[in-house]
Amino acid sequence: MKIGLALGGGGVRGLAHISVLEALDDLGFKPIIIAGSSMGAIIGALYTSGMSGREIKERVKRHIILKEDTWHDLIEKRTDLLKWINAFSADFSRGGLIKTQGFLKYLFSEIKKSTFEELEIPLLVIAADFWTAEEVVFETGDLLSAVQASMAVPGVFAPVSIGERVFVDGGVVNLLPYDHLLDRVDITIAVNISRTRAQDTKVVPNAIESVLGTFDIMQTAALAEKIKHRKPDIYVRPEIRDIRMLEFGKMEEVFLQAVPAVEAFKKELIDRHAKQLAQTVK
């Protein structure tokens, strides 16, 4: 069974992708190709470089304070926690609030792969050309610059120049790029970790929340229209509530909220595999 996996954007909520990867590992399924936008591109790059879902999660947990952590745990984590903080630096001059170079180099510090060609699983990274409004798919050449371009959320991370083109977040043009996998595999799995909005709220958003919230609305509307025309085989939609794109302090909560959707996904994948085996026997 050839599986293609699409991982969408959504900031810190994208850590829920790791739980999906863990589920695939536990069930013994390996995607033959992965496509990702924004945070999905980051997680996809880590996984296709050879790290397991569990290894990625363990690495992330070294840089957050867990509820069960003791003082001894915090002392052991102090170096990693400081590295995480230092990975973010302001970048007001180039159209963003945070530089991506330090953040990405930090995330990729243990990865020995620098190009797409070196990856163990083919990876498609989605970015948007700022000036032409075109969707651009990176699948060859330098890996770091492509991922950096894919996660350049407008107003948050600075746009990225590659050659003579300027790129911003891939989610602007394709939040969940499962359409690039449909004709390449037997089963396409799409993981949407966009924000689940609270209903009937009268809270007025601040400036940055207004920008990011509007970004979410546009992405959600575009994805809904795409799904009307052609759906992925398996659609995974974790209900992640009350966690904004940049609330990295809530990473542990992301993992907890993703559990029900991941368990349902595992059951659906097992059922599909069983049906496919039964058809093969016939």
PDB file of C-alpha atoms in Angstrom:
ATOM      1  CA  MET A   1       0.000   0.000   0.000  1.00  0.00           C
ATOM      2  CA  LYS A   2       1.647   3.218  -1.196  1.00  0.00           C
ATOM      3  CA  ILE A   3       0.895   6.066   1.201  1.00  0.00           C
ATOM      4  CA  GLY A   4       1.297   9.775   0.537  1.00  0.00           C
ATOM      5  CA  LEU A   5       1.173  12.160   3.505  1.00  0.00           C
ATOM      6  CA  ALA A   6       0.276  15.863   3.378  1.00  0.00           C
ATOM      7  CA  LEU A   7       1.078  18.030   6.403  1.00  0.00           C
ATOM      8  CA  GLY A   8      -0.537  21.454   6.662  1.00  0.00           C
ATOM      9  CA  GLY A   9       0.515  24.720   8.242  1.00  0.00           C
ATOM     10  CA  GLY A  10      -0.633  26.197  11.531  1.00  0.00           C
ATOM     11  CA  GLY A  11       2.328  27.253  13.647  1.00  0.00           C
ATOM     12  CA  VAL A  12       2.732  25.465  16.958  1.00  0.00           C
ATOM     13  CA  ARG A  13      -0.413  23.429  16.243  1.00  0.00           C
ATOM     14  CA  GLY A  14       1.666  21.689  13.579  1.00  0.00           C
ATOM     15  CA  LEU A  15       3.358  19.704  16.318  1.00  0.00           C
ATOM     16  CA  ALA A  16       0.253  17.501  16.146  1.00  0.00           C
ATOM     17  CA  HIS A  17       1.775  16.161  12.912  1.00  0.00           C
ATOM     18  CA  ILE A  18       4.370  14.423  15.064  1.00  0.00           C
ATOM     19  CA  SER A  19       1.664  12.337  16.747  1.00  0.00           C
ATOM     20  CA  VAL A  20       0.384  11.258  13.326  1.00  0.00           C
ATOM     21  CA  LEU A  21       3.903  10.218  12.343  1.00  0.00           C
ATOM     22  CA  GLU A  22       4.226   8.250  15.579  1.00  0.00           C
ATOM     23  CA  ALA A  23       0.982   6.454  14.753  1.00  0.00           C
ATOM     24  CA  LEU A  24       2.259   5.510  11.297  1.00  0.00           C
ATOM     25  CA  ASP A  25       5.504   4.238  12.805  1.00  0.00           C
ATOM     26  CA  ASP A  26       3.647   2.189  15.422  1.00  0.00           C
ATOM     27  CA  LEU A  27       1.436   0.599  12.760  1.00  0.00           C
ATOM     28  CA  GLY A  28       4.395  -0.166  10.525  1.00  0.00           C
ATOM     29  CA  PHE A  29       3.353   2.117   7.648  1.00  0.00           C
ATOM     30  CA  LYS A  30       5.891   4.352   5.901  1.00  0.00           C
ATOM     31  CA  PRO A  31       4.840   7.109   3.487  1.00  0.00           C
ATOM     32  CA  ILE A  32       6.603   6.935   0.138  1.00  0.00           C
ATOM     33  CA  ILE A  33       6.279  10.709  -0.280  1.00  0.00           C
ATOM     34  CA  ILE A  34       5.406  13.687   1.932  1.00  0.00           C
ATOM     35  CA  ALA A  35       4.182  17.171   1.003  1.00  0.00           C
ATOM     36  CA  GLY A  36       4.183  20.028   3.493  1.00  0.00           C
ATOM     37  CA  SER A  37       3.393  23.698   3.893  1.00  0.00           C
ATOM     38  CA  SER A  38       4.860  25.923   6.618  1.00  0.00           C
ATOM     39  CA  MET A  39       5.128  23.938   9.882  1.00  0.00           C
ATOM     40  CA  GLY A  40       4.155  20.863   7.898  1.00  0.00           C
ATOM     41  CA  ALA A  41       7.251  21.395   5.770  1.00  0.00           C
ATOM     42  CA  ILE A  42       9.433  21.589   8.877  1.00  0.00           C
ATOM     43  CA  ILE A  43       8.056  18.406  10.421  1.00  0.00           C
ATOM     44  CA  GLY A  44       8.160  16.710   7.017  1.00  0.00           C
ATOM     45  CA  ALA A  45      11.829  17.616   6.599  1.00  0.00           C
ATOM     46  CA  LEU A  46      12.730  16.215  10.006  1.00  0.00           C
ATOM     47  CA  TYR A  47      10.907  12.952   9.297  1.00  0.00           C
ATOM     48  CA  THR A  48      12.143  12.423   5.745  1.00  0.00           C
ATOM     49  CA  SER A  49      15.702  12.996   6.939  1.00  0.00           C
ATOM     50  CA  GLY A  50      15.461   9.743   8.856  1.00  0.00           C
ATOM     51  CA  MET A  51      14.123  10.714  12.283  1.00  0.00           C
ATOM     52  CA  SER A  52      11.175   8.715  13.628  1.00  0.00           C
ATOM     53  CA  GLY A  53       8.047  10.368  14.974  1.00  0.00           C
ATOM     54  CA  ARG A  54       9.078   9.439  18.498  1.00  0.00           C
ATOM     55  CA  GLU A  55      12.555  10.898  18.050  1.00  0.00           C
ATOM     56  CA  ILE A  56      11.108  14.183  16.813  1.00  0.00           C
ATOM     57  CA  LYS A  57       8.727  14.353  19.780  1.00  0.00           C
ATOM     58  CA  GLU A  58      11.475  13.579  22.275  1.00  0.00           C
ATOM     59  CA  ARG A  59      13.573  16.326  20.756  1.00  0.00           C
ATOM     60  CA  VAL A  60      10.734  18.822  21.022  1.00  0.00           C
ATOM     61  CA  LYS A  61      10.004  17.859  24.624  1.00  0.00           C
ATOM     62  CA  ARG A  62      13.595  18.667  25.584  1.00  0.00           C
ATOM     63  CA  HIS A  63      12.752  22.291  24.900  1.00  0.00           C
ATOM     64  CA  ILE A  64       9.495  22.689  26.787  1.00  0.00           C
ATOM     65  CA  ILE A  65       8.624  22.550  30.463  1.00  0.00           C
ATOM     66  CA  LEU A  66       6.294  19.603  31.068  1.00  0.00           C
ATOM     67  CA  LYS A  67       3.804  19.431  33.914  1.00  0.00           C
ATOM     68  CA  GLU A  68       5.536  16.361  35.339  1.00  0.00           C
ATOM     69  CA  ASP A  69       9.039  17.879  35.161  1.00  0.00           C
ATOM     70  CA  THR A  70      10.943  17.991  38.457  1.00  0.00           C
ATOM     71  CA  TRP A  71      13.608  20.566  39.340  1.00  0.00           C
ATOM     72  CA  HIS A  72      16.169  17.937  38.365  1.00  0.00           C
ATOM     73  CA  ASP A  73      14.530  17.643  34.919  1.00  0.00           C
ATOM     74  CA  LEU A  74      14.592  21.420  34.460  1.00  0.00           C
ATOM     75  CA  ILE A  75      18.273  21.603  35.370  1.00  0.00           C
ATOM     76  CA  GLU A  76      19.044  18.904  32.803  1.00  0.00           C
ATOM     77  CA  LYS A  77      16.999  20.756  30.174  1.00  0.00           C
ATOM     78  CA  ARG A  78      18.403  24.220  30.861  1.00  0.00           C
ATOM     79  CA  THR A  79      20.848  24.211  27.944  1.00  0.00           C
ATOM     80  CA  ASP A  80      18.180  23.113  25.457  1.00  0.00           C
ATOM     81  CA  LEU A  81      15.655  25.608  26.833  1.00  0.00           C
ATOM     82  CA  LEU A  82      18.125  28.464  26.383  1.00  0.00           C
ATOM     83  CA  LYS A  83      18.923  27.346  22.845  1.00  0.00           C
ATOM     84  CA  TRP A  84      15.207  27.371  22.024  1.00  0.00           C
ATOM     85  CA  ILE A  85      14.815  30.925  23.315  1.00  0.00           C
ATOM     86  CA  ASN A  86      17.935  32.160  21.522  1.00  0.00           C
ATOM     87  CA  ALA A  87      16.750  30.623  18.247  1.00  0.00           C
ATOM     88  CA  PHE A  88      14.207  33.432  17.957  1.00  0.00           C
ATOM     89  CA  SER A  89      15.483  36.931  17.179  1.00  0.00           C
ATOM     90  CA  ALA A  90      13.695  40.101  16.087  1.00  0.00           C
ATOM     91  CA  ASP A  91      13.760  41.146  12.431  1.00  0.00           C
ATOM     92  CA  PHE A  92      11.717  44.325  12.046  1.00  0.00           C
ATOM     93  CA  SER A  93      13.657  45.660   9.062  1.00  0.00           C
ATOM     94  CA  ARG A  94      12.777  42.937   6.538  1.00  0.00           C
ATOM     95  CA  GLY A  95       9.016  42.696   6.838  1.00  0.00           C
ATOM     96  CA  GLY A  96       8.788  40.261   9.731  1.00  0.00           C
ATOM     97  CA  LEU A  97       8.944  40.080  13.499  1.00  0.00           C
ATOM     98  CA  ILE A  98      11.194  37.035  13.807  1.00  0.00           C
ATOM     99  CA  LYS A  99      14.193  35.817  11.835  1.00  0.00           C
ATOM    100  CA  THR A 100      13.852  32.255  10.584  1.00  0.00           C
ATOM    101  CA  GLN A 101      17.556  31.545  10.039  1.00  0.00           C
ATOM    102  CA  GLY A 102      18.398  30.888  13.683  1.00  0.00           C
ATOM    103  CA  PHE A 103      15.163  28.999  14.316  1.00  0.00           C
ATOM    104  CA  LEU A 104      15.647  26.658  11.370  1.00  0.00           C
ATOM    105  CA  LYS A 105      19.366  26.114  11.892  1.00  0.00           C
ATOM    106  CA  TYR A 106      18.534  25.184  15.446  1.00  0.00           C
ATOM    107  CA  LEU A 107      15.829  22.695  14.404  1.00  0.00           C
ATOM    108  CA  PHE A 108      18.095  21.229  11.750  1.00  0.00           C
ATOM    109  CA  SER A 109      21.203  21.131  13.943  1.00  0.00           C
ATOM    110  CA  GLU A 110      21.056  17.341  14.352  1.00  0.00           C
ATOM    111  CA  ILE A 111      20.119  16.635  10.736  1.00  0.00           C
ATOM    112  CA  LYS A 112      22.996  15.741   8.451  1.00  0.00           C
ATOM    113  CA  LYS A 113      20.960  16.255   5.258  1.00  0.00           C
ATOM    114  CA  SER A 114      21.309  19.575   3.445  1.00  0.00           C
ATOM    115  CA  THR A 115      19.563  18.831   0.130  1.00  0.00           C
ATOM    116  CA  PHE A 116      16.316  17.200  -0.986  1.00  0.00           C
ATOM    117  CA  GLU A 117      18.310  14.569  -2.844  1.00  0.00           C
ATOM    118  CA  GLU A 118      19.825  13.305   0.430  1.00  0.00           C
ATOM    119  CA  LEU A 119      16.472  12.672   2.113  1.00  0.00           C
ATOM    120  CA  GLU A 120      15.360   9.098   2.757  1.00  0.00           C
ATOM    121  CA  ILE A 121      11.788   9.851   1.595  1.00  0.00           C
ATOM    122  CA  PRO A 122      10.900  12.303  -1.223  1.00  0.00           C
ATOM    123  CA  LEU A 123       9.628  15.629   0.121  1.00  0.00           C
ATOM    124  CA  LEU A 124       7.621  18.385  -1.557  1.00  0.00           C
ATOM    125  CA  VAL A 125       7.844  21.800   0.123  1.00  0.00           C
ATOM    126  CA  ILE A 126       5.244  24.419  -0.779  1.00  0.00           C
ATOM    127  CA  ALA A 127       5.933  28.169  -0.841  1.00  0.00           C
ATOM    128  CA  ALA A 128       4.265  31.212  -2.403  1.00  0.00           C
ATOM    129  CA  ASP A 129       5.974  33.648  -4.784  1.00  0.00           C
ATOM    130  CA  PHE A 130       5.166  37.015  -3.259  1.00  0.00           C
ATOM    131  CA  TRP A 131       5.205  39.013  -6.493  1.00  0.00           C
ATOM    132  CA  THR A 132       3.545  36.595  -8.911  1.00  0.00           C
ATOM    133  CA  ALA A 133       1.160  34.995  -6.360  1.00  0.00           C
ATOM    134  CA  GLU A 134       2.163  31.589  -7.724  1.00  0.00           C
ATOM    135  CA  GLU A 135       2.413  28.347  -5.800  1.00  0.00           C
ATOM    136  CA  VAL A 136       5.960  26.987  -6.003  1.00  0.00           C
ATOM    137  CA  VAL A 137       6.890  23.386  -5.204  1.00  0.00           C
ATOM    138  CA  PHE A 138      10.459  22.739  -4.050  1.00  0.00           C
ATOM    139  CA  GLU A 139      11.666  19.153  -4.371  1.00  0.00           C
ATOM    140  CA  THR A 140      15.316  19.474  -5.395  1.00  0.00           C
ATOM    141  CA  GLY A 141      18.317  21.496  -4.272  1.00  0.00           C
ATOM    142  CA  ASP A 142      18.899  23.217  -0.939  1.00  0.00           C
ATOM    143  CA  LEU A 143      16.544  22.000   1.787  1.00  0.00           C
ATOM    144  CA  LEU A 144      17.007  24.691   4.425  1.00  0.00           C
ATOM    145  CA  SER A 145      16.189  27.652   2.175  1.00  0.00           C
ATOM    146  CA  ALA A 146      13.071  25.905   0.806  1.00  0.00           C
ATOM    147  CA  VAL A 147      11.706  25.180   4.285  1.00  0.00           C
ATOM    148  CA  GLN A 148      12.584  28.698   5.374  1.00  0.00           C
ATOM    149  CA  ALA A 149      10.551  30.056   2.451  1.00  0.00           C
ATOM    150  CA  SER A 150       7.618  27.771   3.201  1.00  0.00           C
ATOM    151  CA  MET A 151       7.292  28.992   6.799  1.00  0.00           C
ATOM    152  CA  ALA A 152       7.640  32.748   6.158  1.00  0.00           C
ATOM    153  CA  VAL A 153       4.266  33.715   7.649  1.00  0.00           C
ATOM    154  CA  PRO A 154       3.504  37.290   6.477  1.00  0.00           C
ATOM    155  CA  GLY A 155       4.047  39.829   9.229  1.00  0.00           C
ATOM    156  CA  VAL A 156       5.679  37.281  11.530  1.00  0.00           C
ATOM    157  CA  PHE A 157       8.642  35.776   9.694  1.00  0.00           C
ATOM    158  CA  ALA A 158      10.605  37.751   7.110  1.00  0.00           C
ATOM    159  CA  PRO A 159      10.095  36.917   3.399  1.00  0.00           C
ATOM    160  CA  VAL A 160      12.834  34.749   1.891  1.00  0.00           C
ATOM    161  CA  SER A 161      14.790  35.463  -1.296  1.00  0.00           C
ATOM    162  CA  ILE A 162      15.902  32.509  -3.418  1.00  0.00           C
ATOM    163  CA  GLY A 163      17.551  33.449  -6.681  1.00  0.00           C
ATOM    164  CA  GLU A 164      15.596  36.376  -8.079  1.00  0.00           C
ATOM    165  CA  ARG A 165      12.305  35.428  -6.408  1.00  0.00           C
ATOM    166  CA  VAL A 166      10.810  36.404  -3.056  1.00  0.00           C
ATOM    167  CA  PHE A 167       8.800  33.826  -1.132  1.00  0.00           C
ATOM    168  CA  VAL A 168       6.312  33.790   1.731  1.00  0.00           C
ATOM    169  CA  ASP A 169       4.455  31.070   3.623  1.00  0.00           C
ATOM    170  CA  GLY A 170       3.214  28.164   1.505  1.00  0.00           C
ATOM    171  CA  GLY A 171      -0.090  28.184   3.355  1.00  0.00           C
ATOM    172  CA  VAL A 172      -0.991  31.404   1.551  1.00  0.00           C
ATOM    173  CA  VAL A 173      -1.521  29.417  -1.651  1.00  0.00           C
ATOM    174  CA  ASN A 174      -1.931  25.821  -0.421  1.00  0.00           C
ATOM    175  CA  LEU A 175      -2.534  25.180   3.254  1.00  0.00           C
ATOM    176  CA  LEU A 176      -2.810  21.397   2.880  1.00  0.00           C
ATOM    177  CA  PRO A 177      -1.030  20.209  -0.296  1.00  0.00           C
ATOM    178  CA  TYR A 178      -2.543  16.741  -0.639  1.00  0.00           C
ATOM    179  CA  ASP A 179      -3.454  17.539  -4.269  1.00  0.00           C
ATOM    180  CA  HIS A 180       0.200  16.995  -5.225  1.00  0.00           C
ATOM    181  CA  LEU A 181       0.003  13.386  -3.997  1.00  0.00           C
ATOM    182  CA  LEU A 182      -3.349  12.098  -5.269  1.00  0.00           C
ATOM    183  CA  ASP A 183      -2.067  10.588  -8.508  1.00  0.00           C
ATOM    184  CA  ARG A 184       1.193   9.239  -7.047  1.00  0.00           C
ATOM    185  CA  VAL A 185      -0.045   6.896  -4.312  1.00  0.00           C
ATOM    186  CA  ASP A 186      -2.750   4.398  -3.338  1.00  0.00           C
ATOM    187  CA  ILE A 187      -3.890   6.308  -0.245  1.00  0.00           C
ATOM    188  CA  THR A 188      -3.499   9.996   0.453  1.00  0.00           C
ATOM    189  CA  ILE A 189      -3.529  11.100   4.095  1.00  0.00           C
ATOM    190  CA  ALA A 190      -4.055  14.816   4.753  1.00  0.00           C
ATOM    191  CA  VAL A 191      -3.527  16.315   8.215  1.00  0.00           C
ATOM    192  CA  ASN A 192      -5.187  19.681   8.782  1.00  0.00           C
ATOM    193  CA  ILE A 193      -4.083  21.437  11.966  1.00  0.00           C
ATOM    194  CA  SER A 194      -5.571  24.852  11.227  1.00  0.00           C
ATOM    195  CA  ARG A 195      -7.160  26.609  14.151  1.00  0.00           C
ATOM    196  CA  THR A 196     -10.480  25.442  15.578  1.00  0.00           C
ATOM    197  CA  ARG A 197     -12.362  28.646  16.286  1.00  0.00           C
ATOM    198  CA  ALA A 198     -14.404  29.289  19.414  1.00  0.00           C
ATOM    199  CA  GLN A 199     -18.064  29.978  18.697  1.00  0.00           C
ATOM    200  CA  ASP A 200     -20.145  32.961  19.886  1.00  0.00           C
ATOM    201  CA  THR A 201     -17.180  34.846  21.281  1.00  0.00           C
ATOM    202  CA  LYS A 202     -17.267  38.607  21.609  1.00  0.00           C
ATOM    203  CA  VAL A 203     -13.574  39.031  22.292  1.00  0.00           C
ATOM    204  CA  VAL A 204     -11.978  41.699  20.083  1.00  0.00           C
ATOM    205  CA  PRO A 205      -8.582  40.485  18.780  1.00  0.00           C
ATOM    206  CA  ASN A 206      -5.436  42.575  19.167  1.00  0.00           C
ATOM    207  CA  ALA A 207      -3.391  43.676  16.147  1.00  0.00           C
ATOM    208  CA  ILE A 208      -1.235  40.571  15.687  1.00  0.00           C
ATOM    209  CA  GLU A 209      -4.119  38.217  16.460  1.00  0.00           C
ATOM    210  CA  SER A 210      -6.237  40.062  13.913  1.00  0.00           C
ATOM    211  CA  VAL A 211      -3.580  39.526  11.210  1.00  0.00           C
ATOM    212  CA  LEU A 212      -3.039  35.853  12.034  1.00  0.00           C
ATOM    213  CA  GLY A 213      -6.752  35.216  12.491  1.00  0.00           C
ATOM    214  CA  THR A 214      -7.555  36.712   9.099  1.00  0.00           C
ATOM    215  CA  PHE A 215      -4.791  34.562   7.632  1.00  0.00           C
ATOM    216  CA  ASP A 216      -6.527  31.493   9.146  1.00  0.00           C
ATOM    217  CA  ILE A 217      -9.888  32.504   7.678  1.00  0.00           C
ATOM    218  CA  MET A 218      -8.523  32.848   4.141  1.00  0.00           C
ATOM    219  CA  GLN A 219      -6.682  29.532   4.346  1.00  0.00           C
ATOM    220  CA  THR A 220      -9.719  27.701   5.717  1.00  0.00           C
ATOM    221  CA  ALA A 221     -11.985  29.060   3.004  1.00  0.00           C
ATOM    222  CA  ALA A 222      -9.555  28.074   0.232  1.00  0.00           C
ATOM    223  CA  LEU A 223      -9.136  24.564   1.651  1.00  0.00           C
ATOM    224  CA  ALA A 224     -12.890  24.036   1.967  1.00  0.00           C
ATOM    225  CA  GLU A 225     -13.306  24.942  -1.706  1.00  0.00           C
ATOM    226  CA  LYS A 226     -10.547  22.520  -2.746  1.00  0.00           C
ATOM    227  CA  ILE A 227     -12.068  19.667  -0.752  1.00  0.00           C
ATOM    228  CA  LYS A 228     -15.381  20.172  -2.565  1.00  0.00           C
ATOM    229  CA  HIS A 229     -13.705  19.182  -5.829  1.00  0.00           C
ATOM    230  CA  ARG A 230     -11.374  16.398  -4.732  1.00  0.00           C
ATOM    231  CA  LYS A 231     -10.894  14.916  -1.289  1.00  0.00           C
ATOM    232  CA  PRO A 232      -7.959  13.058   0.257  1.00  0.00           C
ATOM    233  CA  ASP A 233      -8.592   9.408   1.095  1.00  0.00           C
ATOM    234  CA  ILE A 234      -8.069   9.978   4.810  1.00  0.00           C
ATOM    235  CA  TYR A 235      -8.651  13.405   6.331  1.00  0.00           C
ATOM    236  CA  VAL A 236      -7.229  13.944   9.826  1.00  0.00           C
ATOM    237  CA  ARG A 237      -8.551  17.027  11.633  1.00  0.00           C
ATOM    238  CA  PRO A 238      -7.384  17.383  15.256  1.00  0.00           C
ATOM    239  CA  GLU A 239      -9.667  19.718  17.221  1.00  0.00           C
ATOM    240  CA  ILE A 240      -7.002  22.003  18.662  1.00  0.00           C
ATOM    241  CA  ARG A 241      -8.720  24.800  20.561  1.00  0.00           C
ATOM    242  CA  ASP A 242      -7.519  27.993  22.237  1.00  0.00           C
ATOM    243  CA  ILE A 243      -3.985  27.696  20.878  1.00  0.00           C
ATOM    244  CA  ARG A 244      -2.745  30.462  18.607  1.00  0.00           C
ATOM    245  CA  MET A 245      -0.150  30.003  15.885  1.00  0.00           C
ATOM    246  CA  LEU A 246       2.799  31.279  17.935  1.00  0.00           C
ATOM    247  CA  GLU A 247       1.896  30.038  21.414  1.00  0.00           C
ATOM    248  CA  PHE A 248       4.916  27.763  21.722  1.00  0.00           C
ATOM    249  CA  GLY A 249       4.392  27.605  25.470  1.00  0.00           C
ATOM    250  CA  LYS A 250       1.357  25.381  24.815  1.00  0.00           C
ATOM    251  CA  MET A 251       3.204  22.656  22.918  1.00  0.00           C
ATOM    252  CA  GLU A 252       2.346  19.964  25.459  1.00  0.00           C
ATOM    253  CA  GLU A 253      -1.331  20.902  25.177  1.00  0.00           C
ATOM    254  CA  VAL A 254      -1.165  20.465  21.394  1.00  0.00           C
ATOM    255  CA  PHE A 255      -0.087  16.844  21.840  1.00  0.00           C
ATOM    256  CA  LEU A 256      -2.878  16.197  24.359  1.00  0.00           C
ATOM    257  CA  GLN A 257      -5.612  17.729  22.214  1.00  0.00           C
ATOM    258  CA  ALA A 258      -4.468  15.738  19.164  1.00  0.00           C
ATOM    259  CA  VAL A 259      -4.989  12.346  20.851  1.00  0.00           C
ATOM    260  CA  PRO A 260      -8.663  11.699  19.871  1.00  0.00           C
ATOM    261  CA  ALA A 261      -8.082  12.513  16.182  1.00  0.00           C
ATOM    262  CA  VAL A 262      -4.913  10.406  16.059  1.00  0.00           C
ATOM    263  CA  GLU A 263      -6.670   7.401  17.629  1.00  0.00           C
ATOM    264  CA  ALA A 264      -9.515   7.717  15.102  1.00  0.00           C
ATOM    265  CA  PHE A 265      -6.941   7.973  12.311  1.00  0.00           C
ATOM    266  CA  LYS A 266      -5.213   4.772  13.398  1.00  0.00           C
ATOM    267  CA  LYS A 267      -8.509   2.883  13.349  1.00  0.00           C
ATOM    268  CA  GLU A 268      -9.435   4.216   9.901  1.00  0.00           C
ATOM    269  CA  LEU A 269      -6.040   3.332   8.449  1.00  0.00           C
ATOM    270  CA  ILE A 270      -6.170  -0.201   9.868  1.00  0.00           C
ATOM    271  CA  ASP A 271      -9.681  -0.689   8.458  1.00  0.00           C
ATOM    272  CA  ARG A 272      -8.643   0.561   5.015  1.00  0.00           C
ATOM    273  CA  HIS A 273      -5.600  -1.673   4.988  1.00  0.00           C
ATOM    274  CA  ALA A 274      -7.695  -4.704   5.967  1.00  0.00           C
ATOM    275  CA  LYS A 275     -10.200  -3.992   3.190  1.00  0.00           C
ATOM    276  CA  GLN A 276      -7.422  -3.599   0.664  1.00  0.00           C
ATOM    277  CA  LEU A 277      -5.890  -6.922   1.722  1.00  0.00           C
ATOM    278  CA  ALA A 278      -9.281  -8.623   1.450  1.00  0.00           C
ATOM    279  CA  GLN A 279      -9.738  -7.272  -2.086  1.00  0.00           C
ATOM    280  CA  THR A 280      -6.264  -8.479  -3.027  1.00  0.00           C
ATOM    281  CA  VAL A 281      -7.039 -12.006  -1.803  1.00  0.00           C
ATOM    282  CA  LYS A 282     -10.218 -12.076  -3.877  1.00  0.00           C
TER     283      LYS A 282
END
